[in-house]
PDB file of C-alpha atoms in Angstrom:
ATOM      1  CA  GLN A1040       0.000   0.000   0.000  1.00 51.00           C
ATOM      2  CA  ALA A1041       2.912   2.373   0.603  1.00 53.00           C
ATOM      3  CA  ALA A1042       3.646   2.208  -3.146  1.00 51.00           C
ATOM      4  CA  LYS A1043       0.447   4.116  -3.894  1.00 55.00           C
ATOM      5  CA  TYR A1044       2.055   7.314  -2.606  1.00 55.00           C
ATOM      6  CA  MET A1045       4.235   7.324  -5.722  1.00 57.00           C
ATOM      7  CA  PRO A1046       2.713   9.194  -8.710  1.00 56.00           C
ATOM      8  CA  GLY A1047       0.336   6.939 -10.626  1.00 55.00           C
ATOM      9  CA  SER A1048      -1.560   3.860  -9.453  1.00 58.00           C
ATOM     10  CA  VAL A1049       0.624   1.414 -11.355  1.00 63.00           C
ATOM     11  CA  TRP A1050       3.210   0.988  -8.607  1.00 65.00           C
ATOM     12  CA  THR A1051       0.849  -0.710  -6.182  1.00 67.00           C
ATOM     13  CA  ALA A1052      -0.029  -3.249  -8.873  1.00 64.00           C
ATOM     14  CA  VAL A1053       3.652  -3.817  -9.690  1.00 65.00           C
ATOM     15  CA  VAL A1054       4.581  -4.424  -6.037  1.00 66.00           C
ATOM     16  CA  GLN A1055       1.624  -6.751  -5.462  1.00 68.00           C
ATOM     17  CA  ALA A1056       2.450  -8.726  -8.599  1.00 66.00           C
ATOM     18  CA  ASP A1057       6.039  -9.155  -7.421  1.00 69.00           C
ATOM     19  CA  LEU A1058       4.974 -10.275  -3.934  1.00 67.00           C
ATOM     20  CA  GLY A1059       2.561 -12.745  -5.481  1.00 69.00           C
ATOM     21  CA  ARG A1060       5.301 -14.133  -7.727  1.00 70.00           C
ATOM     22  CA  ARG A1061       7.486 -14.751  -4.668  1.00 72.00           C
ATOM     23  CA  HIS A1062       4.687 -16.823  -3.166  1.00 71.00           C
ATOM     24  CA  GLY A1063       3.965 -18.793  -6.308  1.00 71.00           C
ATOM     25  CA  VAL A1064       0.925 -16.848  -7.533  1.00 68.00           C
ATOM     26  CA  GLN A1065       0.983 -16.015 -11.225  1.00 69.00           C
ATOM     27  CA  ARG A1066       1.560 -12.366 -12.108  1.00 71.00           C
ATOM     28  CA  ARG A1067      -1.578 -12.022 -14.221  1.00 70.00           C
ATOM     29  CA  ILE A1068      -3.682 -13.378 -11.349  1.00 73.00           C
ATOM     30  CA  MET A1069      -2.290 -10.778  -8.962  1.00 74.00           C
ATOM     31  CA  LEU A1070      -2.844  -7.987 -11.483  1.00 74.00           C
ATOM     32  CA  ALA A1071      -6.417  -9.122 -12.126  1.00 75.00           C
ATOM     33  CA  SER A1072      -6.995  -9.310  -8.386  1.00 77.00           C
ATOM     34  CA  TYR A1073      -5.705  -5.767  -7.943  1.00 77.00           C
ATOM     35  CA  GLY A1074      -7.943  -4.527 -10.752  1.00 78.00           C
ATOM     36  CA  LEU A1075     -10.990  -6.198  -9.236  1.00 83.00           C
ATOM     37  CA  VAL A1076     -10.293  -4.733  -5.797  1.00 84.00           C
ATOM     38  CA  LEU A1077      -9.963  -1.280  -7.355  1.00 85.00           C
ATOM     39  CA  LEU A1078     -13.236  -1.656  -9.287  1.00 88.00           C
ATOM     40  CA  VAL A1079     -15.105  -2.949  -6.237  1.00 91.00           C
ATOM     41  CA  SER A1080     -13.735  -0.126  -4.067  1.00 91.00           C
ATOM     42  CA  VAL A1081     -14.689   2.605  -6.543  1.00 91.00           C
ATOM     43  CA  ALA A1082     -18.129   1.115  -7.208  1.00 93.00           C
ATOM     44  CA  THR A1083     -19.123   0.664  -3.567  1.00 94.00           C
ATOM     45  CA  ALA A1084     -17.766   4.079  -2.552  1.00 93.00           C
ATOM     46  CA  SER A1085     -19.683   5.695  -5.410  1.00 93.00           C
ATOM     47  CA  VAL A1086     -22.945   4.045  -4.388  1.00 94.00           C
ATOM     48  CA  LEU A1087     -22.522   5.022  -0.735  1.00 93.00           C
ATOM     49  CA  SER A1088     -21.849   8.634  -1.712  1.00 92.00           C
ATOM     50  CA  LEU A1089     -25.630   8.820  -2.129  1.00 90.00           C
ATOM     51  CA  LEU A1090     -25.674   9.389   1.640  1.00 91.00           C
ATOM     52  CA  LEU A1091     -24.789  13.007   0.864  1.00 88.00           C
ATOM     53  CA  LEU A1092     -28.480  13.502   0.199  1.00 86.00           C
ATOM     54  CA  ALA A1093     -29.053  13.113   3.947  1.00 82.00           C
ATOM     55  CA  GLY A1094     -27.606  16.529   4.745  1.00 79.00           C
ATOM     56  CA  PRO A1095     -27.458  20.144   3.592  1.00 79.00           C
ATOM     57  CA  SER A1096     -25.641  20.484   0.291  1.00 77.00           C
ATOM     58  CA  PRO A1097     -25.991  22.576  -2.879  1.00 81.00           C
ATOM     59  CA  VAL A1098     -27.770  21.216  -5.927  1.00 86.00           C
ATOM     60  CA  TRP A1099     -24.555  20.453  -7.832  1.00 85.00           C
ATOM     61  CA  THR A1100     -23.274  18.339  -4.928  1.00 85.00           C
ATOM     62  CA  ARG A1101     -26.500  16.345  -4.878  1.00 87.00           C
ATOM     63  CA  LEU A1102     -26.360  15.839  -8.637  1.00 90.00           C
ATOM     64  CA  THR A1103     -22.740  14.703  -8.321  1.00 88.00           C
ATOM     65  CA  ALA A1104     -23.673  12.175  -5.642  1.00 89.00           C
ATOM     66  CA  ILE A1105     -26.598  10.846  -7.688  1.00 92.00           C
ATOM     67  CA  THR A1106     -24.425  10.541 -10.801  1.00 92.00           C
ATOM     68  CA  ALA A1107     -21.663   8.786  -8.868  1.00 91.00           C
ATOM     69  CA  ALA A1108     -24.154   6.368  -7.306  1.00 93.00           C
ATOM     70  CA  ALA A1109     -25.663   5.585 -10.714  1.00 94.00           C
ATOM     71  CA  CYS A1110     -22.226   4.901 -12.208  1.00 92.00           C
ATOM     72  CA  GLY A1111     -21.293   2.757  -9.202  1.00 92.00           C
ATOM     73  CA  THR A1112     -24.480   0.717  -9.556  1.00 93.00           C
ATOM     74  CA  LEU A1113     -23.809   0.085 -13.247  1.00 91.00           C
ATOM     75  CA  LEU A1114     -20.224  -0.913 -12.453  1.00 88.00           C
ATOM     76  CA  LEU A1115     -21.359  -3.371  -9.787  1.00 89.00           C
ATOM     77  CA  ALA A1116     -23.888  -4.854 -12.197  1.00 88.00           C
ATOM     78  CA  SER A1117     -21.177  -5.300 -14.831  1.00 84.00           C
ATOM     79  CA  LEU A1118     -18.982  -7.125 -12.313  1.00 83.00           C
ATOM     80  CA  PHE A1119     -21.679  -9.790 -11.934  1.00 81.00           C
ATOM     81  CA  HIS A1120     -22.151 -10.287 -15.653  1.00 76.00           C
ATOM     82  CA  PRO A1121     -21.264 -13.960 -16.276  1.00 61.00           C
ATOM     83  CA  ARG A1122     -19.057 -13.257 -19.280  1.00 71.00           C
ATOM     84  CA  LEU A1123     -18.370  -9.545 -19.610  1.00 74.00           C
ATOM     85  CA  LEU A1124     -15.658  -9.017 -16.991  1.00 73.00           C
ATOM     86  CA  HIS A1125     -13.897 -12.351 -17.442  1.00 72.00           C
ATOM     87  CA  SER A1126     -13.922 -11.930 -21.219  1.00 77.00           C
ATOM     88  CA  LEU A1127     -12.421  -8.443 -20.924  1.00 76.00           C
ATOM     89  CA  LEU A1128      -9.661  -9.586 -18.547  1.00 74.00           C
ATOM     90  CA  ASP A1129      -8.950 -12.604 -20.731  1.00 75.00           C
ATOM     91  CA  LYS A1130      -8.467 -10.411 -23.818  1.00 78.00           C
ATOM     92  CA  VAL A1131      -6.229  -7.966 -21.940  1.00 73.00           C
ATOM     93  CA  PHE A1132      -3.931 -10.652 -20.543  1.00 70.00           C
ATOM     94  CA  ARG A1133      -3.753 -12.570 -23.818  1.00 75.00           C
ATOM     95  CA  ARG A1134      -2.614  -9.392 -25.518  1.00 73.00           C
ATOM     96  CA  LEU A1135      -0.079  -8.536 -22.808  1.00 63.00           C
ATOM     97  CA  SER A1136       1.293 -11.966 -21.892  1.00 61.00           C
ATOM     98  CA  GLY A1137      -0.079 -14.444 -24.416  1.00 65.00           C
ATOM     99  CA  GLU A1138      -2.005 -16.280 -21.669  1.00 66.00           C
ATOM    100  CA  GLY A1139      -5.597 -15.709 -20.670  1.00 66.00           C
ATOM    101  CA  MET A1140      -7.470 -15.993 -17.390  1.00 67.00           C
ATOM    102  CA  PRO A1141      -7.524 -19.573 -16.025  1.00 62.00           C
ATOM    103  CA  ASP A1142     -11.170 -19.742 -14.980  1.00 66.00           C
ATOM    104  CA  ARG A1143     -14.338 -17.774 -14.354  1.00 68.00           C
ATOM    105  CA  ILE A1144     -14.529 -15.249 -11.548  1.00 73.00           C
ATOM    106  CA  ASP A1145     -16.142 -16.640  -8.400  1.00 78.00           C
ATOM    107  CA  ARG A1146     -19.394 -14.700  -7.941  1.00 82.00           C
ATOM    108  CA  ARG A1147     -19.734 -15.734  -4.302  1.00 87.00           C
ATOM    109  CA  ALA A1148     -16.271 -14.377  -3.512  1.00 86.00           C
ATOM    110  CA  LEU A1149     -17.119 -11.223  -5.441  1.00 87.00           C
ATOM    111  CA  THR A1150     -20.249 -10.731  -3.322  1.00 91.00           C
ATOM    112  CA  ILE A1151     -18.229 -11.127  -0.130  1.00 92.00           C
ATOM    113  CA  ALA A1152     -15.689  -8.611  -1.410  1.00 91.00           C
ATOM    114  CA  ILE A1153     -18.433  -6.062  -2.130  1.00 93.00           C
ATOM    115  CA  LEU A1154     -19.970  -6.519   1.326  1.00 94.00           C
ATOM    116  CA  ALA A1155     -16.542  -6.191   2.945  1.00 94.00           C
ATOM    117  CA  ALA A1156     -15.893  -2.985   1.007  1.00 93.00           C
ATOM    118  CA  ALA A1157     -19.251  -1.568   2.100  1.00 94.00           C
ATOM    119  CA  VAL A1158     -18.419  -2.314   5.736  1.00 95.00           C
ATOM    120  CA  ALA A1159     -14.977  -0.734   5.339  1.00 93.00           C
ATOM    121  CA  TRP A1160     -16.453   2.440   3.833  1.00 93.00           C
ATOM    122  CA  SER A1161     -19.017   2.602   6.634  1.00 93.00           C
ATOM    123  CA  LEU A1162     -16.247   2.409   9.224  1.00 93.00           C
ATOM    124  CA  ALA A1163     -14.343   5.113   7.340  1.00 91.00           C
ATOM    125  CA  GLY A1164     -17.452   7.292   7.561  1.00 92.00           C
ATOM    126  CA  ILE A1165     -17.705   6.731  11.311  1.00 93.00           C
ATOM    127  CA  GLN A1166     -14.026   7.571  11.715  1.00 92.00           C
ATOM    128  CA  ALA A1167     -14.479  10.814   9.774  1.00 92.00           C
ATOM    129  CA  TRP A1168     -17.485  11.710  11.918  1.00 93.00           C
ATOM    130  CA  MET A1169     -15.509  11.043  15.112  1.00 94.00           C
ATOM    131  CA  LEU A1170     -12.942  13.550  13.881  1.00 92.00           C
ATOM    132  CA  ALA A1171     -15.642  16.040  12.871  1.00 92.00           C
ATOM    133  CA  GLU A1172     -17.789  15.715  16.006  1.00 91.00           C
ATOM    134  CA  PRO A1173     -15.566  17.921  18.233  1.00 91.00           C
ATOM    135  CA  LEU A1174     -15.655  20.519  15.434  1.00 90.00           C
ATOM    136  CA  GLY A1175     -19.431  20.754  15.302  1.00 86.00           C
ATOM    137  CA  ALA A1176     -20.858  17.632  13.629  1.00 87.00           C
ATOM    138  CA  THR A1177     -23.874  16.008  15.276  1.00 89.00           C
ATOM    139  CA  VAL A1178     -24.960  12.367  15.512  1.00 92.00           C
ATOM    140  CA  ALA A1179     -27.674  13.006  12.933  1.00 91.00           C
ATOM    141  CA  GLU A1180     -24.955  13.996  10.453  1.00 90.00           C
ATOM    142  CA  ILE A1181     -23.162  10.633  10.491  1.00 92.00           C
ATOM    143  CA  PRO A1182     -24.757   9.523   7.166  1.00 92.00           C
ATOM    144  CA  PHE A1183     -23.839  12.821   5.492  1.00 93.00           C
ATOM    145  CA  THR A1184     -20.259  12.538   6.782  1.00 92.00           C
ATOM    146  CA  ALA A1185     -20.049   8.965   5.475  1.00 93.00           C
ATOM    147  CA  GLY A1186     -21.297  10.132   2.079  1.00 92.00           C
ATOM    148  CA  ALA A1187     -18.673  12.870   2.007  1.00 92.00           C
ATOM    149  CA  ILE A1188     -15.786  10.546   2.842  1.00 92.00           C
ATOM    150  CA  THR A1189     -16.867   7.864   0.343  1.00 93.00           C
ATOM    151  CA  LEU A1190     -17.275  10.385  -2.466  1.00 92.00           C
ATOM    152  CA  SER A1191     -13.830  11.814  -1.709  1.00 90.00           C
ATOM    153  CA  TRP A1192     -12.300   8.334  -1.811  1.00 89.00           C
ATOM    154  CA  ALA A1193     -14.084   7.448  -5.059  1.00 89.00           C
ATOM    155  CA  VAL A1194     -12.758  10.594  -6.729  1.00 87.00           C
ATOM    156  CA  GLY A1195      -9.264   9.981  -5.347  1.00 83.00           C
ATOM    157  CA  LEU A1196      -9.207   6.423  -6.673  1.00 83.00           C
ATOM    158  CA  VAL A1197     -10.417   7.446 -10.123  1.00 82.00           C
ATOM    159  CA  ILE A1198      -7.800  10.207 -10.553  1.00 79.00           C
ATOM    160  CA  VAL A1199      -4.917   7.758 -10.952  1.00 66.00           C
ATOM    161  CA  ILE A1200      -2.258  10.386 -11.724  1.00 71.00           C
ATOM    162  CA  LEU A1201      -2.397  11.641  -8.133  1.00 67.00           C
ATOM    163  CA  PRO A1202      -0.482   9.598  -5.528  1.00 68.00           C
ATOM    164  CA  ALA A1203      -3.174   8.070  -3.291  1.00 64.00           C
ATOM    165  CA  GLY A1204      -5.598  10.731  -4.505  1.00 66.00           C
ATOM    166  CA  ALA A1205      -3.638  13.423  -2.677  1.00 73.00           C
ATOM    167  CA  GLY A1206      -5.335  16.789  -2.983  1.00 73.00           C
ATOM    168  CA  ALA A1207      -8.491  15.484  -4.662  1.00 81.00           C
ATOM    169  CA  ARG A1208      -9.771  13.700  -1.563  1.00 85.00           C
ATOM    170  CA  GLU A1209      -9.078  16.694   0.635  1.00 87.00           C
ATOM    171  CA  ALA A1210     -10.752  19.082  -1.805  1.00 89.00           C
ATOM    172  CA  ILE A1211     -13.939  16.984  -1.965  1.00 89.00           C
ATOM    173  CA  LEU A1212     -14.086  16.762   1.818  1.00 88.00           C
ATOM    174  CA  VAL A1213     -13.694  20.520   2.204  1.00 90.00           C
ATOM    175  CA  VAL A1214     -16.483  21.184  -0.283  1.00 90.00           C
ATOM    176  CA  THR A1215     -18.904  18.613   1.157  1.00 90.00           C
ATOM    177  CA  LEU A1216     -18.120  18.325   4.858  1.00 89.00           C
ATOM    178  CA  GLY A1217     -17.546  22.064   4.981  1.00 88.00           C
ATOM    179  CA  GLN A1218     -21.300  22.496   4.510  1.00 88.00           C
ATOM    180  CA  ILE A1219     -21.910  21.393   8.107  1.00 88.00           C
ATOM    181  CA  ILE A1220     -18.746  22.260  10.057  1.00 90.00           C
ATOM    182  CA  GLY A1221     -17.024  24.932   7.953  1.00 89.00           C
ATOM    183  CA  SER A1222     -14.230  24.769   5.370  1.00 89.00           C
ATOM    184  CA  ALA A1223     -11.315  25.190   7.794  1.00 91.00           C
ATOM    185  CA  GLU A1224     -12.660  22.480  10.091  1.00 92.00           C
ATOM    186  CA  ALA A1225     -13.320  20.153   7.150  1.00 91.00           C
ATOM    187  CA  LEU A1226      -9.732  20.617   5.957  1.00 91.00           C
ATOM    188  CA  THR A1227      -8.532  19.740   9.455  1.00 92.00           C
ATOM    189  CA  VAL A1228     -10.557  16.509   9.361  1.00 91.00           C
ATOM    190  CA  ALA A1229      -9.185  15.661   5.909  1.00 89.00           C
ATOM    191  CA  LEU A1230      -5.559  16.203   6.927  1.00 90.00           C
ATOM    192  CA  ILE A1231      -5.861  14.271  10.195  1.00 91.00           C
ATOM    193  CA  SER A1232      -7.603  11.416   8.374  1.00 87.00           C
ATOM    194  CA  ARG A1233      -4.822  11.314   5.780  1.00 84.00           C
ATOM    195  CA  PHE A1234      -2.136  11.367   8.503  1.00 87.00           C
ATOM    196  CA  LEU A1235      -3.782   8.507  10.409  1.00 86.00           C
ATOM    197  CA  GLN A1236      -4.066   6.468   7.212  1.00 79.00           C
ATOM    198  CA  ILE A1237      -0.356   6.872   6.470  1.00 78.00           C
ATOM    199  CA  ILE A1238       0.598   5.895  10.014  1.00 85.00           C
ATOM    200  CA  VAL A1239      -1.575   2.762   9.925  1.00 80.00           C
ATOM    201  CA  GLU A1240      -0.278   1.667   6.509  1.00 71.00           C
ATOM    202  CA  LEU A1241       3.357   2.147   7.482  1.00 74.00           C
ATOM    203  CA  GLY A1242       2.692   0.281  10.719  1.00 74.00           C
ATOM    204  CA  ASN A1243       1.115  -2.621   8.855  1.00 64.00           C
ATOM    205  CA  ARG A1244       4.089  -2.792   6.513  1.00 59.00           C
ATOM    206  CA  SER A1245       6.510  -2.910   9.441  1.00 54.00           C
ATOM    207  CA  ARG A1246       4.543  -5.731  11.054  1.00 55.00           C
ATOM    208  CA  ALA A1247       4.343  -7.704   7.822  1.00 50.00           C
ATOM    209  CA  PHE A1248       8.005  -7.309   6.885  1.00 51.00           C
ATOM    210  CA  PRO A1249      10.284  -6.503   9.846  1.00 48.00           C
ATOM    211  CA  PRO A1250      13.768  -5.160   8.973  1.00 50.00           C
ATOM    212  CA  GLY A1251      15.916  -7.854   7.385  1.00 48.00           C
ATOM    213  CA  LEU A1252      13.000 -10.227   6.795  1.00 45.00           C
ATOM    214  CA  GLN A1253      11.993 -10.984   3.207  1.00 47.00           C
ATOM    215  CA  PRO A1254       8.911 -12.962   2.245  1.00 45.00           C
ATOM    216  CA  LEU A1255      10.195 -16.317   0.965  1.00 42.00           C
ATOM    217  CA  ARG A1256       8.269 -19.286  -0.266  1.00 44.00           C
ATOM    218  CA  ARG A1257       9.119 -22.543   1.467  1.00 43.00           C
ATOM    219  CA  PRO A1258      10.152 -25.388  -0.827  1.00 43.00           C
ATOM    220  CA  GLY A1259       7.193 -27.503  -1.832  1.00 46.00           C
ATOM    221  CA  ARG A1260       4.670 -25.248  -0.106  1.00 46.00           C
ATOM    222  CA  GLN A1261       1.458 -24.620  -1.992  1.00 48.00           C
ATOM    223  CA  PRO A1262       0.213 -21.053  -2.506  1.00 45.00           C
ATOM    224  CA  THR A1263      -2.006 -19.762   0.295  1.00 43.00           C
ATOM    225  CA  PRO A1264      -5.645 -19.174  -0.688  1.00 44.00           C
ATOM    226  CA  CYS A1265      -6.619 -15.515  -0.654  1.00 44.00           C
ATOM    227  CA  ALA A1266      -9.792 -13.967   0.696  1.00 42.00           C
ATOM    228  CA  LEU A1267     -11.133 -13.229  -2.780  1.00 43.00           C
ATOM    229  CA  GLY A1268     -10.985 -16.705  -4.230  1.00 46.00           C
ATOM    230  CA  ARG A1269      -9.988 -20.321  -3.926  1.00 44.00           C
ATOM    231  CA  HIS A1270      -7.586 -22.702  -5.640  1.00 42.00           C
ATOM    232  CA  ARG A1271      -8.402 -25.304  -8.256  1.00 42.00           C
ATOM    233  CA  ARG A1272      -6.139 -27.397 -10.381  1.00 40.00           C
ATOM    234  CA  ALA A1273      -5.933 -26.430 -14.033  1.00 41.00           C
ATOM    235  CA  ARG A1274      -6.823 -29.084 -16.579  1.00 43.00           C
ATOM    236  CA  SER A1275      -3.438 -28.780 -18.220  1.00 42.00           C
ATOM    237  CA  PRO A1276      -0.193 -29.642 -16.358  1.00 44.00           C
ATOM    238  CA  GLY A1277       1.230 -26.723 -14.416  1.00 42.00           C
ATOM    239  CA  PRO A1278       0.999 -24.859 -11.152  1.00 40.00           C
ATOM    240  CA  ARG A1279      -2.215 -24.370  -9.240  1.00 41.00           C
ATOM    241  CA  MET A1280      -4.396 -21.577 -10.524  1.00 39.00           C
ATOM    242  CA  LEU A1281      -5.967 -18.937  -8.365  1.00 39.00           C
ATOM    243  CA  ILE A1282      -9.549 -17.959  -9.120  1.00 39.00           C
ATOM    244  CA  VAL A1283     -10.063 -14.364  -8.178  1.00 39.00           C
ATOM    245  CA  GLY A1284     -13.296 -12.780  -7.244  1.00 36.00           C
TER     246      GLY A1284
END
């Protein structure tokens, strides 16, 4: 996750693909997994931005939230299409690497991923409200605060040229959350939220890879199943394939 603070969103995908390769997971599977996580995150955040309608906001903000929610709904629907997404990923990877996707995307795993993302965004909304409450936000404004934070994240994820959506997320929060607590206070919430996120991500990295420790795959050890899929053996001889969802 620390790689996302470099300009462009490609570095996170590159690092994840390399870590997957070290653990025996094919590069194209890791890249597809990263793409699916990004799509699910943007889609669910966009839908939840509809919560902005629960508070005071100008007409253009409401229209933006409605448009984002509509786009998120269409994106989620496309993820569940039985052939559309898999066919698209298969064509992309055949063009880039000469090999396609090994199997269909697990719809059950995809559903779990969407629910998990919705829970994560809800917790992010509560965290933002906890930061805004001492600055004037009320309990009744929790939904509006959640809508503001999810819209800011959706915009930050879509603008891939900005490292971790820096600047875009803060601007959206100032414009939306500023409607209830003031622009200066909203900027304070945005900056503290960003600082806490960086601290947590750096802490997680330190716990995962202490100094001098490199992730190595033990000889003969099979790849570990991930939360978004399960392993099946391919029909043709070769390593185990990971089905992403």
